[in-house]
Amino acid sequence: MKKISLSLVLMALAFSLIAQDEILTSKNGVPILPVKGDISIGIDAVPFYNLFKESSQAPSFSSPGNIPMIALRYLLDDKRALRMEFAVNYTSESTEDSGKDVGSSYGINFGHEWRKGTTRVQGFTGIQGGLIYGKFKSMDNNDNVQYELSSFGIGIEGFLGAEYFIAPKLSIGGQFSWGPTYTVINTDYGDSDTEKTTIFDISADNIGGALILSFYF
């Protein structure tokens, strides 16, 4: 009887180990979830969704909802990843007095991510920090600069999110972030008239949410 009980325990342990090593695959046997060494490229899917709705908002290299348009991951193992996010924004808008406002900004984040889940739904959390630089100038109808400002910011934040794998190595998800940011803004009005402003802010980022489409390979 003891031999039978021991055999049953060993069989249960063996089946348990097999289940832990089982890889989630599609109907065609293709692995669905990313693994150690995989790289992902993520883009904000909202502008593309709006495009299919015939919205005036077309896809652009920008960061709607404060989510960088391009997000990269490198999986250190199945449950950890290094992250890099970057965004480039450019705006040019006519003013009521026939002048023009022009602005641009550049941002980059680096971070570490911890992942959890063995099904198509994967949760993740982590921490990241980054820099952002921006320039803006307002011009009159003769292209004379009325005032010009530049800004430099540094911040760190924690993030929490989830993604659902709709196909092998293809997911859609989102995240929310919270943390402090320190920004210095220099404004030049011409004739040696300048102004310096510092801002310290602790707040939630992209509280409106966004849809991130990620491709793993």
Coordinates of N, CA and C in Angstrom, one line a residue:
M1 N 0.8 -1.2 0.0 CA 0.0 0.0 0.0 C 0.9 1.3 0.0
K2 N 1.9 1.2 0.8 CA 2.9 2.4 0.9 C 3.5 2.6 -0.5
K3 N 3.9 1.5 -1.2 CA 4.5 1.6 -2.5 C 3.5 2.2 -3.5
I4 N 2.2 1.8 -3.4 CA 1.2 2.4 -4.3 C 1.1 3.9 -4.0
S5 N 1.0 4.3 -2.7 CA 0.9 5.7 -2.4 C 2.1 6.5 -2.9
L6 N 3.3 5.9 -2.7 CA 4.5 6.6 -3.1 C 4.5 6.8 -4.6
S7 N 4.0 5.8 -5.4 CA 4.0 5.8 -6.8 C 3.0 6.9 -7.3
L8 N 1.9 7.1 -6.6 CA 0.9 8.1 -6.9 C 1.4 9.5 -6.7
V9 N 2.2 9.6 -5.6 CA 2.8 10.9 -5.3 C 3.8 11.3 -6.4
L10 N 4.6 10.3 -6.8 CA 5.6 10.6 -7.8 C 5.0 10.9 -9.1
M11 N 3.9 10.2 -9.5 CA 3.2 10.5 -10.7 C 2.6 11.9 -10.7
A12 N 2.0 12.3 -9.6 CA 1.4 13.6 -9.4 C 2.5 14.7 -9.6
L13 N 3.6 14.5 -9.0 CA 4.7 15.4 -9.1 C 5.2 15.5 -10.5
A14 N 5.3 14.4 -11.2 CA 5.8 14.4 -12.6 C 4.8 15.2 -13.5
F15 N 3.5 14.9 -13.3 CA 2.5 15.7 -14.1 C 2.5 17.2 -13.8
S16 N 2.8 17.5 -12.5 CA 2.9 18.9 -12.1 C 4.0 19.6 -12.8
L17 N 5.2 18.9 -12.9 CA 6.3 19.5 -13.5 C 6.1 19.6 -15.0
I18 N 5.4 18.7 -15.6 CA 5.1 18.7 -17.0 C 4.2 19.9 -17.3
A19 N 3.2 20.1 -16.4 CA 2.2 21.2 -16.6 C 2.9 22.6 -16.5
Q20 N 4.0 22.7 -15.6 CA 4.7 23.9 -15.4 C 5.5 24.2 -16.7
D21 N 6.0 23.2 -17.3 CA 6.8 23.4 -18.5 C 6.0 23.5 -19.8
E22 N 4.7 23.3 -19.7 CA 3.9 23.3 -20.9 C 3.9 24.7 -21.5
I23 N 4.1 24.8 -22.8 CA 4.1 26.0 -23.5 C 2.7 26.3 -24.2
L24 N 2.2 27.5 -23.9 CA 0.9 27.9 -24.5 C 1.1 28.1 -26.0
T25 N 0.4 27.3 -26.9 CA 0.5 27.4 -28.3 C -0.8 27.7 -29.0
S26 N -0.7 28.1 -30.2 CA -2.0 28.3 -31.0 C -2.4 26.9 -31.6
K27 N -3.5 26.9 -32.3 CA -4.0 25.6 -32.9 C -3.0 25.0 -33.8
N28 N -2.1 25.9 -34.4 CA -1.1 25.4 -35.3 C 0.2 25.0 -34.6
G29 N 0.2 25.1 -33.3 CA 1.4 24.7 -32.6 C 2.4 25.8 -32.4
V30 N 2.1 27.1 -32.8 CA 3.0 28.2 -32.7 C 2.9 28.8 -31.3
P31 N 4.1 29.0 -30.6 CA 4.1 29.5 -29.2 C 3.5 30.9 -29.2
I32 N 2.6 31.2 -28.2 CA 1.9 32.5 -28.2 C 2.6 33.5 -27.3
L33 N 3.2 33.1 -26.2 CA 3.8 34.0 -25.3 C 5.2 34.3 -25.6
P34 N 5.7 35.5 -25.3 CA 7.2 35.8 -25.5 C 8.0 35.0 -24.4
V35 N 9.3 34.8 -24.8 CA 10.2 34.1 -23.9 C 11.5 34.8 -23.8
K36 N 12.4 34.3 -23.0 CA 13.8 34.9 -22.8 C 14.4 35.2 -24.2
G37 N 15.0 36.4 -24.3 CA 15.7 36.8 -25.6 C 14.8 37.5 -26.6
D38 N 13.5 37.4 -26.4 CA 12.6 38.1 -27.4 C 12.7 39.6 -27.3
I39 N 12.4 40.3 -28.3 CA 12.4 41.8 -28.4 C 11.0 42.2 -28.9
S40 N 10.4 43.2 -28.3 CA 9.1 43.7 -28.8 C 9.2 45.2 -29.2
I41 N 8.4 45.5 -30.2 CA 8.2 46.9 -30.6 C 6.7 47.2 -30.4
G42 N 6.5 48.2 -29.6 CA 5.1 48.6 -29.3 C 4.8 50.0 -29.8
I43 N 3.6 50.2 -30.4 CA 3.1 51.4 -30.9 C 1.7 51.7 -30.4
D44 N 1.4 53.0 -30.3 CA 0.1 53.4 -29.8 C -0.9 53.1 -30.9
A45 N -1.9 52.3 -30.6 CA -2.9 51.8 -31.6 C -4.1 52.8 -31.8
V46 N -4.2 53.8 -30.9 CA -5.4 54.7 -30.9 C -5.5 55.5 -32.2
P47 N -4.4 56.1 -32.7 CA -4.5 56.9 -34.0 C -4.9 56.0 -35.1
F48 N -4.4 54.7 -35.2 CA -4.8 53.8 -36.3 C -6.3 53.4 -36.2
Y49 N -6.7 53.3 -34.9 CA -8.1 53.0 -34.7 C -9.0 54.1 -35.2
N50 N -8.6 55.4 -34.9 CA -9.3 56.5 -35.3 C -9.3 56.7 -36.8
L51 N -8.2 56.3 -37.5 CA -8.1 56.3 -38.9 C -9.1 55.4 -39.6
F52 N -9.3 54.2 -39.0 CA -10.3 53.3 -39.6 C -11.7 53.8 -39.4
K53 N -11.9 54.7 -38.4 CA -13.2 55.3 -38.1 C -13.4 56.6 -39.0
E54 N -12.4 56.8 -39.9 CA -12.4 58.0 -40.7 C -12.4 59.3 -39.9
S55 N -11.6 59.2 -38.8 CA -11.4 60.4 -38.0 C -10.4 61.3 -38.6
S56 N -10.4 62.6 -38.2 CA -9.4 63.5 -38.7 C -8.0 63.3 -38.1
Q57 N -7.9 62.5 -37.0 CA -6.6 62.2 -36.4 C -6.0 61.0 -37.1
A58 N -4.9 61.3 -37.8 CA -4.2 60.3 -38.6 C -3.0 59.8 -37.7
P59 N -2.5 58.6 -38.1 CA -1.3 58.1 -37.4 C -0.2 59.1 -37.5
S60 N 0.5 59.3 -36.4 CA 1.7 60.2 -36.4 C 2.7 59.7 -35.4
F61 N 3.9 60.2 -35.6 CA 5.0 59.9 -34.7 C 4.9 60.8 -33.5
S62 N 4.0 60.5 -32.6 CA 3.8 61.4 -31.4 C 3.4 60.5 -30.2
S63 N 3.0 61.2 -29.1 CA 2.7 60.4 -27.9 C 1.3 60.8 -27.4
P64 N 0.3 60.4 -28.0 CA -1.1 60.7 -27.5 C -1.2 60.1 -26.1
G65 N -1.9 60.8 -25.2 CA -2.1 60.3 -23.9 C -0.9 60.1 -23.1
N66 N 0.2 60.8 -23.5 CA 1.5 60.7 -22.8 C 2.1 59.3 -22.8
I67 N 1.6 58.4 -23.7 CA 2.3 57.1 -23.9 C 3.2 57.3 -25.1
P68 N 4.5 57.1 -25.0 CA 5.4 57.2 -26.2 C 4.9 56.3 -27.3
M69 N 5.0 56.9 -28.5 CA 4.6 56.2 -29.7 C 5.4 54.9 -29.9
I70 N 6.7 54.9 -29.6 CA 7.5 53.7 -29.8 C 8.0 53.2 -28.4
A71 N 7.8 51.9 -28.2 CA 8.2 51.3 -26.9 C 8.9 50.0 -27.3
L72 N 10.1 49.8 -26.7 CA 10.9 48.7 -27.0 C 11.1 47.8 -25.7
R73 N 11.1 46.5 -25.8 CA 11.3 45.6 -24.7 C 12.4 44.6 -25.1
Y74 N 13.2 44.2 -24.1 CA 14.1 43.0 -24.3 C 13.9 42.1 -23.1
L75 N 13.4 40.9 -23.3 CA 13.2 40.0 -22.2 C 14.4 39.3 -21.7
L76 N 14.8 39.7 -20.4 CA 15.9 39.1 -19.8 C 15.7 37.6 -19.5
D77 N 14.4 37.3 -19.1 CA 13.9 35.9 -19.0 C 12.4 36.0 -19.2
D78 N 11.7 34.9 -19.0 CA 10.3 34.9 -19.3 C 9.4 35.9 -18.5
K79 N 10.0 36.3 -17.3 CA 9.2 37.2 -16.4 C 9.8 38.5 -16.1
R80 N 10.9 38.9 -16.8 CA 11.6 40.2 -16.6 C 12.0 40.8 -18.0
A81 N 11.9 42.1 -18.1 CA 12.3 42.8 -19.3 C 12.9 44.1 -19.1
L82 N 13.8 44.5 -19.9 CA 14.3 45.9 -20.0 C 13.4 46.7 -20.9
R83 N 13.2 47.9 -20.6 CA 12.3 48.8 -21.5 C 13.0 50.0 -21.9
M84 N 12.6 50.5 -23.1 CA 13.0 51.8 -23.6 C 11.8 52.4 -24.3
E85 N 11.5 53.6 -24.0 CA 10.4 54.3 -24.7 C 10.9 55.7 -25.2
F86 N 10.4 56.0 -26.4 CA 10.8 57.4 -26.9 C 9.7 58.0 -27.7
A87 N 9.7 59.3 -27.8 CA 8.7 60.0 -28.5 C 9.3 61.3 -29.1
V88 N 8.8 61.7 -30.3 CA 9.2 62.9 -30.9 C 7.9 63.6 -31.3
N89 N 7.7 64.8 -30.9 CA 6.5 65.6 -31.2 C 6.9 66.9 -32.0
Y90 N 6.1 67.2 -32.9 CA 6.3 68.5 -33.6 C 4.9 69.1 -33.9
T91 N 4.7 70.4 -33.7 CA 3.5 71.1 -34.0 C 3.7 72.4 -34.7
S92 N 2.9 72.8 -35.6 CA 2.9 74.1 -36.2 C 1.5 74.5 -36.4
E93 N 1.1 75.7 -35.8 CA -0.3 76.1 -35.8 C -0.4 77.6 -36.1
S94 N -1.3 77.9 -37.0 CA -1.5 79.3 -37.3 C -2.4 80.0 -36.2
T95 N -2.1 81.3 -35.9 CA -2.8 82.0 -34.8 C -3.8 82.9 -35.5
E96 N -4.6 83.5 -34.6 CA -5.7 84.4 -35.1 C -5.2 85.6 -35.8
D97 N -4.0 86.1 -35.4 CA -3.4 87.3 -36.0 C -2.5 87.0 -37.2
S98 N -2.7 85.9 -37.8 CA -2.0 85.4 -39.0 C -0.5 85.1 -38.7
G99 N -0.2 84.9 -37.4 CA 1.1 84.5 -37.0 C 1.2 83.0 -37.0
K100 N 2.2 82.5 -36.3 CA 2.4 81.0 -36.3 C 3.1 80.6 -35.0
D101 N 2.6 79.5 -34.4 CA 3.3 78.9 -33.2 C 3.9 77.6 -33.6
V102 N 5.2 77.4 -33.3 CA 5.9 76.2 -33.7 C 6.5 75.6 -32.4
G103 N 6.4 74.3 -32.3 CA 7.0 73.6 -31.1 C 7.4 72.2 -31.4
S104 N 8.4 71.7 -30.6 CA 8.8 70.4 -30.8 C 9.3 69.9 -29.4
S105 N 9.2 68.5 -29.2 CA 9.7 68.0 -27.9 C 10.2 66.6 -28.2
Y106 N 11.2 66.1 -27.4 CA 11.8 64.8 -27.5 C 11.9 64.2 -26.1
G107 N 11.5 63.0 -26.0 CA 11.6 62.3 -24.7 C 12.1 60.9 -24.8
I108 N 12.7 60.4 -23.7 CA 13.2 59.0 -23.7 C 13.1 58.5 -22.3
N109 N 12.7 57.2 -22.1 CA 12.6 56.6 -20.8 C 13.4 55.2 -20.9
F110 N 13.9 54.9 -19.7 CA 14.5 53.6 -19.6 C 14.0 53.0 -18.3
G111 N 13.7 51.6 -18.3 CA 13.1 51.0 -17.1 C 13.3 49.5 -17.1
H112 N 12.8 49.0 -16.0 CA 12.8 47.5 -15.7 C 11.4 47.1 -15.5
E113 N 11.0 45.9 -16.0 CA 9.7 45.4 -16.0 C 9.6 44.0 -15.4
W114 N 8.7 43.7 -14.5 CA 8.4 42.4 -14.0 C 7.1 41.9 -14.6
R115 N 7.0 40.7 -15.1 CA 5.8 40.2 -15.7 C 5.2 39.0 -15.0
K116 N 3.9 38.8 -15.1 CA 3.3 37.7 -14.4 C 2.1 37.1 -15.3
G117 N 2.0 35.8 -15.2 CA 0.9 35.2 -16.0 C 1.3 34.1 -16.9
T118 N 0.5 33.1 -17.1 CA 0.9 31.9 -18.0 C -0.2 31.8 -19.0
T119 N -1.2 32.6 -19.1 CA -2.2 32.5 -20.1 C -2.0 33.7 -21.1
R120 N -3.0 33.9 -21.9 CA -2.9 35.0 -22.9 C -2.9 36.3 -22.3
V121 N -3.4 36.4 -21.0 CA -3.4 37.7 -20.3 C -2.1 37.8 -19.4
Q122 N -1.3 38.8 -19.7 CA -0.1 39.0 -19.0 C -0.1 40.3 -18.2
G123 N 0.1 40.3 -16.9 CA 0.2 41.6 -16.2 C 1.7 42.0 -16.0
F124 N 1.9 43.3 -15.8 CA 3.3 43.7 -15.6 C 3.3 44.9 -14.8
T125 N 4.5 45.1 -14.1 CA 4.7 46.3 -13.2 C 6.2 46.6 -13.3
G126 N 6.5 47.8 -12.9 CA 8.0 48.1 -12.9 C 8.2 49.6 -12.6
I127 N 9.4 50.0 -12.9 CA 9.8 51.4 -12.6 C 10.7 51.9 -13.8
Q128 N 10.6 53.2 -14.1 CA 11.4 53.7 -15.2 C 11.6 55.2 -15.0
G129 N 12.7 55.7 -15.6 CA 13.0 57.1 -15.5 C 13.4 57.7 -16.8
G130 N 13.3 59.0 -17.0 CA 13.7 59.5 -18.3 C 13.8 61.0 -18.3
L131 N 14.1 61.5 -19.6 CA 14.3 62.9 -19.8 C 13.4 63.4 -20.9
I132 N 13.1 64.7 -20.9 CA 12.3 65.3 -22.0 C 12.8 66.7 -22.2
Y133 N 13.0 67.1 -23.5 CA 13.4 68.4 -23.9 C 12.5 69.0 -24.9
G134 N 12.1 70.2 -24.8 CA 11.2 70.9 -25.7 C 11.5 72.3 -26.0
K135 N 11.1 72.7 -27.2 CA 11.3 74.1 -27.7 C 10.0 74.6 -28.3
F136 N 9.7 75.9 -28.1 CA 8.5 76.5 -28.6 C 8.8 78.0 -28.9
K137 N 8.2 78.4 -30.0 CA 8.3 79.9 -30.3 C 7.0 80.3 -31.0
S138 N 6.7 81.6 -30.7 CA 5.5 82.2 -31.2 C 5.9 83.4 -32.1
M139 N 5.4 83.4 -33.4 CA 5.9 84.4 -34.3 C 4.7 85.2 -34.8
D140 N 4.9 86.5 -35.2 CA 3.8 87.3 -35.8 C 3.7 87.0 -37.3
N141 N 2.9 87.8 -38.0 CA 2.7 87.6 -39.4 C 3.8 88.0 -40.3
N142 N 4.9 88.6 -39.7 CA 6.1 88.9 -40.4 C 7.2 87.9 -40.1
D143 N 6.9 86.8 -39.4 CA 7.8 85.8 -39.0 C 8.8 86.3 -37.9
N144 N 8.5 87.4 -37.3 CA 9.3 87.9 -36.2 C 8.9 87.1 -34.9
V145 N 10.0 86.7 -34.1 CA 9.7 85.9 -32.9 C 9.2 86.8 -31.8
Q146 N 8.0 86.6 -31.3 CA 7.5 87.4 -30.2 C 8.0 86.9 -28.9
Y147 N 8.1 85.6 -28.7 CA 8.8 85.0 -27.5 C 9.1 83.6 -27.8
E148 N 10.1 83.1 -27.1 CA 10.6 81.7 -27.3 C 10.9 81.1 -26.0
L149 N 10.6 79.8 -25.9 CA 10.9 79.1 -24.6 C 11.5 77.7 -24.9
S150 N 12.3 77.3 -23.9 CA 12.8 75.9 -24.0 C 12.6 75.3 -22.6
S151 N 12.4 74.0 -22.6 CA 12.2 73.3 -21.3 C 13.0 72.0 -21.3
F152 N 13.4 71.7 -20.0 CA 14.1 70.4 -19.8 C 13.5 69.8 -18.5
G153 N 13.2 68.5 -18.6 CA 12.6 67.8 -17.5 C 13.2 66.5 -17.3
I154 N 13.1 66.0 -16.0 CA 13.6 64.7 -15.6 C 12.6 64.1 -14.7
G155 N 12.4 62.8 -14.8 CA 11.3 62.2 -13.9 C 11.6 60.7 -13.7
I156 N 10.9 60.2 -12.7 CA 10.9 58.8 -12.5 C 9.5 58.4 -12.1
E157 N 9.1 57.2 -12.5 CA 7.7 56.7 -12.2 C 7.6 55.2 -12.1
G158 N 6.6 54.8 -11.4 CA 6.2 53.4 -11.4 C 5.1 53.2 -12.3
F159 N 5.0 52.0 -12.9 CA 3.9 51.7 -13.9 C 3.3 50.4 -13.6
L160 N 2.0 50.3 -14.1 CA 1.3 49.0 -13.9 C 0.4 48.9 -15.1
G161 N 0.4 47.6 -15.7 CA -0.4 47.4 -16.9 C -0.7 46.0 -17.2
A162 N -1.3 45.7 -18.3 CA -1.6 44.4 -18.7 C -1.7 44.3 -20.2
E163 N -1.5 43.1 -20.8 CA -1.6 43.0 -22.2 C -2.3 41.6 -22.5
Y164 N -3.0 41.6 -23.6 CA -3.7 40.3 -24.0 C -3.2 39.9 -25.4
F165 N -2.7 38.6 -25.5 CA -2.1 38.2 -26.7 C -3.2 37.7 -27.7
I166 N -3.5 38.5 -28.7 CA -4.6 38.2 -29.6 C -4.1 37.2 -30.7
A167 N -2.8 37.0 -30.8 CA -2.2 36.1 -31.8 C -0.8 35.7 -31.3
P168 N -0.1 34.7 -31.8 CA 1.2 34.4 -31.4 C 2.2 35.6 -31.5
K169 N 2.7 35.9 -30.3 CA 3.7 37.0 -30.2 C 3.1 38.4 -30.6
L170 N 1.8 38.6 -30.5 CA 1.2 39.8 -30.9 C 0.1 40.1 -29.8
S171 N 0.3 41.3 -29.1 CA -0.6 41.6 -28.0 C -1.1 43.1 -28.1
I172 N -2.2 43.3 -27.4 CA -2.7 44.6 -27.2 C -2.9 44.9 -25.7
G173 N -2.5 46.0 -25.2 CA -2.6 46.3 -23.8 C -2.5 47.8 -23.5
G174 N -2.4 48.0 -22.2 CA -2.2 49.4 -21.8 C -1.6 49.5 -20.4
Q175 N -1.2 50.7 -20.0 CA -0.6 50.9 -18.7 C -0.9 52.2 -18.1
F176 N -0.7 52.4 -16.8 CA -0.9 53.6 -16.1 C 0.4 53.9 -15.3
S177 N 0.8 55.1 -15.2 CA 2.0 55.4 -14.5 C 1.8 56.6 -13.5
W178 N 2.7 56.6 -12.5 CA 2.6 57.7 -11.4 C 4.0 57.9 -10.9
G179 N 4.3 59.2 -10.7 CA 5.6 59.6 -10.2 C 5.9 61.0 -10.3
P180 N 7.1 61.5 -9.7 CA 7.5 62.9 -9.7 C 8.2 63.3 -11.0
T181 N 8.1 64.6 -11.4 CA 8.8 65.1 -12.5 C 9.3 66.5 -12.1
Y182 N 10.5 66.8 -12.5 CA 11.1 68.2 -12.2 C 11.4 68.8 -13.6
T183 N 10.9 70.0 -13.8 CA 11.0 70.7 -15.1 C 11.5 72.1 -14.9
V184 N 12.4 72.5 -15.8 CA 12.9 73.9 -15.8 C 12.5 74.5 -17.2
I185 N 11.9 75.7 -17.2 CA 11.4 76.3 -18.4 C 12.1 77.7 -18.4
N186 N 12.7 78.0 -19.5 CA 13.4 79.3 -19.8 C 12.6 80.0 -20.9
T187 N 12.1 81.2 -20.6 CA 11.4 82.0 -21.6 C 12.1 83.2 -22.0
D188 N 12.3 83.5 -23.3 CA 13.0 84.6 -23.8 C 12.0 85.5 -24.6
Y189 N 11.8 86.8 -24.1 CA 10.9 87.7 -24.7 C 11.7 88.7 -25.6
G190 N 13.0 88.5 -25.8 CA 13.8 89.4 -26.5 C 14.3 90.6 -25.7
D191 N 15.2 91.4 -26.2 CA 15.7 92.6 -25.5 C 16.2 92.2 -24.1
S192 N 16.9 91.0 -24.0 CA 17.5 90.6 -22.7 C 16.4 90.3 -21.7
D193 N 15.2 90.3 -22.0 CA 14.1 90.0 -21.1 C 13.8 88.5 -21.0
T194 N 14.3 87.9 -20.0 CA 14.1 86.4 -19.8 C 13.4 86.1 -18.5
E195 N 12.9 84.9 -18.5 CA 12.2 84.4 -17.3 C 12.5 82.9 -17.1
K196 N 12.7 82.5 -15.9 CA 13.0 81.1 -15.6 C 11.9 80.6 -14.6
T197 N 11.4 79.4 -15.0 CA 10.3 78.8 -14.1 C 10.7 77.4 -13.9
T198 N 10.5 76.9 -12.6 CA 10.8 75.5 -12.2 C 9.4 74.9 -11.8
I199 N 9.2 73.7 -12.1 CA 8.0 73.0 -11.8 C 8.3 71.6 -11.2
F200 N 7.8 71.3 -10.0 CA 7.9 70.0 -9.5 C 6.5 69.4 -9.4
D201 N 6.3 68.3 -10.0 CA 5.0 67.7 -10.1 C 5.0 66.3 -9.8
I202 N 4.0 65.8 -9.0 CA 3.8 64.4 -8.7 C 2.4 64.1 -9.1
S203 N 2.2 63.3 -10.2 CA 0.9 63.0 -10.7 C 0.9 61.7 -11.5
A204 N -0.4 61.4 -11.8 CA -0.6 60.2 -12.7 C -0.3 60.6 -14.1
D205 N 0.3 59.6 -14.9 CA 0.6 59.8 -16.3 C -0.5 59.1 -17.1
N206 N -0.8 59.5 -18.3 CA -1.7 58.9 -19.2 C -2.9 58.3 -18.5
I207 N -3.6 59.1 -17.6 CA -4.7 58.6 -16.9 C -5.9 58.3 -17.8
G208 N -5.9 58.9 -19.0 CA -6.9 58.6 -20.0 C -6.7 57.3 -20.6
G209 N -5.6 56.7 -20.5 CA -5.3 55.3 -21.0 C -4.9 55.4 -22.5
A210 N -4.5 54.3 -23.0 CA -4.1 54.2 -24.4 C -4.0 52.7 -24.7
L211 N -4.1 52.4 -26.0 CA -4.0 51.0 -26.5 C -2.6 50.8 -27.1
I212 N -1.8 49.9 -26.6 CA -0.5 49.7 -27.1 C -0.5 48.3 -27.8
L213 N -0.1 48.4 -29.1 CA 0.0 47.2 -29.9 C 1.5 46.8 -29.9
S214 N 1.8 45.5 -29.5 CA 3.2 45.1 -29.3 C 3.4 43.9 -30.2
F215 N 4.5 43.9 -30.9 CA 5.0 42.8 -31.8 C 6.3 42.2 -31.2
Y216 N 6.2 40.9 -30.9 CA 7.4 40.2 -30.3 C 8.1 39.4 -31.4
F217 N 9.4 39.3 -31.4 CA 10.1 38.5 -32.3 C 11.4 38.1 -31.7

